[in-house]
Coordinates of N, CA and C in Angstrom, one line a residue:
X1 N -18.7 -12.4 -19.6 CA -18.3 -12.6 -18.2 C -18.4 -11.3 -17.5
X2 N -19.0 -11.2 -16.3 CA -19.1 -10.0 -15.6 C -17.8 -9.3 -15.2
X3 N -17.9 -8.0 -15.0 CA -16.8 -7.2 -14.5 C -17.0 -6.9 -13.0
X4 N -15.9 -6.8 -12.3 CA -16.0 -6.5 -10.9 C -15.0 -5.3 -10.6
X5 N -15.5 -4.3 -9.9 CA -14.7 -3.2 -9.4 C -14.2 -3.6 -8.0
X6 N -12.9 -3.6 -7.9 CA -12.3 -4.0 -6.6 C -11.6 -2.8 -6.0
X7 N -12.0 -2.5 -4.8 CA -11.3 -1.4 -4.1 C -10.5 -1.9 -2.9
X8 N -9.2 -1.7 -2.9 CA -8.4 -2.0 -1.8 C -8.3 -0.7 -0.9
X9 N -8.3 -0.9 0.4 CA -8.1 0.2 1.3 C -6.8 -0.1 2.0
X10 N -5.9 0.9 2.0 CA -4.6 0.8 2.7 C -4.6 1.7 3.9
X11 N -3.9 1.3 4.9 CA -3.6 2.2 6.1 C -2.1 2.3 6.2
X12 N -1.6 3.4 6.8 CA -0.2 3.6 6.9 C 0.6 2.5 7.7
X13 N -0.1 1.8 8.6 CA 0.6 0.8 9.4 C 1.1 -0.3 8.6
X14 N 0.5 -0.6 7.4 CA 1.0 -1.7 6.6 C 1.8 -1.2 5.4
X15 N 2.2 0.0 5.4 CA 3.0 0.5 4.2 C 4.3 -0.3 4.0
X16 N 5.0 -0.6 5.0 CA 6.2 -1.4 4.8 C 6.0 -2.7 4.2
X17 N 4.9 -3.4 4.7 CA 4.5 -4.7 4.2 C 4.2 -4.6 2.7
X18 N 3.4 -3.6 2.3 CA 3.1 -3.4 0.9 C 4.3 -3.1 0.1
X19 N 5.2 -2.3 0.6 CA 6.5 -2.0 -0.1 C 7.3 -3.3 -0.3
X20 N 7.3 -4.1 0.7 CA 8.0 -5.4 0.5 C 7.4 -6.3 -0.5
X21 N 6.1 -6.3 -0.6 CA 5.5 -7.3 -1.5 C 5.0 -6.7 -2.8
X22 N 5.2 -5.4 -3.0 CA 4.7 -4.7 -4.2 C 5.3 -5.3 -5.5
X23 N 6.6 -5.6 -5.6 CA 7.1 -6.2 -6.9 C 6.3 -7.5 -7.2
X24 N 6.0 -8.4 -6.3 CA 5.2 -9.6 -6.6 C 3.8 -9.3 -6.9
X25 N 3.2 -8.3 -6.2 CA 1.8 -7.9 -6.5 C 1.7 -7.3 -7.9
X26 N 2.7 -6.5 -8.3 CA 2.6 -5.9 -9.7 C 2.9 -7.0 -10.7
X27 N 3.8 -7.9 -10.4 CA 4.0 -9.0 -11.4 C 2.8 -9.8 -11.6
X28 N 2.1 -10.1 -10.5 CA 0.8 -10.9 -10.6 C -0.2 -10.1 -11.4
X29 N -0.3 -8.8 -11.1 CA -1.3 -7.9 -11.9 C -0.9 -8.0 -13.4
X30 N 0.4 -7.8 -13.7 CA 0.8 -7.8 -15.1 C 0.5 -9.2 -15.8
X31 N 0.7 -10.3 -15.1 CA 0.4 -11.6 -15.7 C -1.1 -11.7 -15.9
X32 N -1.9 -11.3 -14.9 CA -3.3 -11.4 -15.0 C -3.9 -10.4 -16.0
X33 N -3.3 -9.3 -16.2 CA -3.7 -8.4 -17.3 C -3.4 -9.0 -18.6
X34 N -2.3 -9.6 -18.8 CA -1.9 -10.2 -20.1 C -2.9 -11.4 -20.4
X35 N -3.4 -12.0 -19.3 CA -4.3 -13.1 -19.5 C -5.8 -12.6 -19.7
X36 N -6.0 -11.3 -19.5 CA -7.3 -10.8 -19.7 C -8.2 -10.8 -18.5
X37 N -7.7 -11.1 -17.4 CA -8.4 -11.2 -16.1 C -8.5 -9.8 -15.4
X38 N -7.4 -9.1 -15.4 CA -7.3 -7.8 -14.8 C -7.3 -6.8 -16.0
X39 N -8.4 -5.9 -15.9 CA -8.5 -5.0 -17.0 C -7.8 -3.7 -16.8
X40 N -7.9 -3.1 -15.6 CA -7.2 -1.9 -15.2 C -6.8 -2.1 -13.7
X41 N -5.7 -1.4 -13.3 CA -5.3 -1.5 -11.9 C -4.4 -0.3 -11.7
X42 N -4.5 0.2 -10.5 CA -3.7 1.3 -10.1 C -4.0 1.9 -8.7
X43 N -3.0 2.5 -8.0 CA -3.3 3.0 -6.7 C -3.9 4.4 -6.8
X44 N -4.5 4.8 -5.7 CA -5.0 6.2 -5.6 C -3.8 7.1 -5.3
X45 N -3.8 8.3 -5.8 CA -2.7 9.2 -5.6 C -2.4 9.5 -4.1
X46 N -3.4 9.5 -3.3 CA -3.2 9.8 -1.9 C -2.7 8.7 -1.0
X47 N -2.5 7.5 -1.7 CA -2.0 6.3 -0.9 C -3.0 5.6 -0.1
X48 N -4.3 5.9 -0.2 CA -5.3 5.3 0.6 C -5.8 4.0 0.1
X49 N -5.4 3.6 -1.1 CA -5.8 2.3 -1.6 C -5.6 2.2 -3.1
X50 N -6.4 1.3 -3.8 CA -6.2 1.1 -5.2 C -7.5 0.6 -5.8
X51 N -7.6 0.7 -7.1 CA -8.8 0.2 -7.8 C -8.3 -0.8 -8.8
X52 N -9.0 -1.9 -8.9 CA -8.7 -3.0 -9.8 C -10.0 -3.4 -10.5
X53 N -10.1 -3.5 -11.8 CA -11.3 -4.0 -12.4 C -10.9 -5.3 -13.1
X54 N -11.7 -6.3 -12.7 CA -11.4 -7.7 -13.1 C -12.6 -8.3 -13.8
X55 N -12.4 -9.4 -14.5 CA -13.4 -10.2 -15.0 C -13.5 -11.5 -14.2
X56 N -14.7 -11.9 -13.9 CA -14.9 -13.2 -13.1 C -16.3 -13.7 -13.4
X57 N -16.5 -15.0 -13.2 CA -17.8 -15.6 -13.5 C -18.9 -15.1 -12.5
X58 N -18.5 -14.9 -11.3 CA -19.4 -14.4 -10.2 C -18.6 -13.9 -9.1
X59 N -19.3 -13.4 -8.0 CA -18.6 -12.8 -6.9 C -17.7 -13.8 -6.2
X60 N -18.1 -15.1 -6.1 CA -17.3 -16.1 -5.5 C -16.0 -16.3 -6.2
X61 N -16.1 -16.3 -7.6 CA -14.9 -16.5 -8.4 C -14.0 -15.3 -8.3
X62 N -14.6 -14.1 -8.2 CA -13.8 -12.9 -8.0 C -13.0 -13.0 -6.7
X63 N -13.7 -13.4 -5.6 CA -13.0 -13.5 -4.3 C -11.9 -14.5 -4.4
X64 N -12.1 -15.7 -5.0 CA -11.1 -16.7 -5.2 C -9.9 -16.2 -6.0
X65 N -10.2 -15.5 -7.1 CA -9.2 -14.9 -7.9 C -8.3 -14.0 -7.1
X66 N -8.9 -13.1 -6.4 CA -8.1 -12.1 -5.6 C -7.3 -12.7 -4.5
X67 N -7.7 -13.8 -4.0 CA -6.9 -14.5 -3.0 C -5.5 -14.9 -3.5
X68 N -5.3 -14.9 -4.8 CA -4.0 -15.2 -5.4 C -3.1 -14.0 -5.4
X69 N -3.6 -12.8 -5.1 CA -2.8 -11.6 -5.1 C -1.8 -11.7 -4.0
X70 N -0.5 -11.5 -4.2 CA 0.4 -11.5 -3.1 C 0.1 -10.5 -2.0
X71 N -0.5 -9.4 -2.3 CA -1.0 -8.4 -1.3 C -2.0 -9.1 -0.3
X72 N -2.8 -10.0 -0.9 CA -3.8 -10.7 -0.1 C -3.1 -11.8 0.8
X73 N -2.3 -12.5 0.1 CA -1.6 -13.6 0.8 C -0.7 -13.1 2.0
X74 N -0.2 -11.9 1.9 CA 0.6 -11.3 3.0 C -0.1 -10.3 3.8
X75 N -1.5 -10.3 3.7 CA -2.3 -9.4 4.5 C -1.9 -7.9 4.5
X76 N -1.5 -7.5 3.3 CA -1.0 -6.1 3.1 C -2.2 -5.1 2.8
X77 N -3.4 -5.6 2.7 CA -4.6 -4.8 2.4 C -5.4 -4.8 3.6
X78 N -5.9 -3.6 4.0 CA -6.7 -3.5 5.2 C -8.2 -3.8 5.0
X79 N -8.7 -3.5 3.8 CA -10.1 -3.8 3.5 C -10.3 -4.0 2.0
X80 N -11.2 -4.8 1.6 CA -11.5 -5.0 0.2 C -13.0 -4.9 0.0
X81 N -13.4 -4.1 -1.0 CA -14.8 -4.0 -1.5 C -14.8 -4.5 -2.9
X82 N -15.7 -5.4 -3.2 CA -15.9 -6.0 -4.5 C -17.3 -5.7 -4.9
X83 N -17.5 -5.0 -6.0 CA -18.8 -4.8 -6.6 C -18.9 -5.2 -8.0
X84 N -20.0 -5.9 -8.4 CA -20.2 -6.1 -9.8 C -20.4 -4.8 -10.5
X85 N -19.8 -4.7 -11.7 CA -19.8 -3.4 -12.4 C -20.3 -3.6 -13.8
X86 N -21.1 -2.7 -14.3 CA -21.5 -2.7 -15.7 C -20.9 -1.6 -16.5
X87 N -20.2 -2.0 -17.5 CA -19.6 -1.0 -18.4 C -20.6 -0.5 -19.4
X88 N -20.9 0.8 -19.4 CA -21.8 1.3 -20.4 C -21.0 1.8 -21.6
X89 N -20.0 2.6 -21.3 CA -19.1 3.0 -22.4 C -17.7 2.7 -21.9
X90 N -16.8 2.3 -22.8 CA -15.4 2.0 -22.5 C -14.8 1.1 -23.4
X91 N -13.5 0.8 -23.1 CA -12.7 0.0 -24.0 C -12.7 -1.5 -23.9
X92 N -13.4 -2.0 -22.9 CA -13.3 -3.4 -22.6 C -14.4 -4.2 -23.4
X93 N -14.0 -5.2 -24.1 CA -14.9 -6.1 -24.9 C -15.9 -6.7 -23.9
X94 N -17.1 -6.8 -24.2 CA -18.1 -7.4 -23.3 C -18.1 -8.9 -23.3

């Protein structure tokens, strides 16, 4: 199943909204990580966004999967970029 690199972009205007929904967002990430759908996830140190690497059948499935993220449901993310990604070296089983 393909990998997708997902980049969330955050802007300061929605910081309070993200703070409010972060516990549910991280709970969702943890559950999906345990299920093998989220491989890695974490924010950028400067607060400008986050990177999530997921598994999905295709781009449409990746978009549908991410729609379940509480940050998405509450419009706490300013922009999303989703790119199919090929692991050449790394820890994730192909």
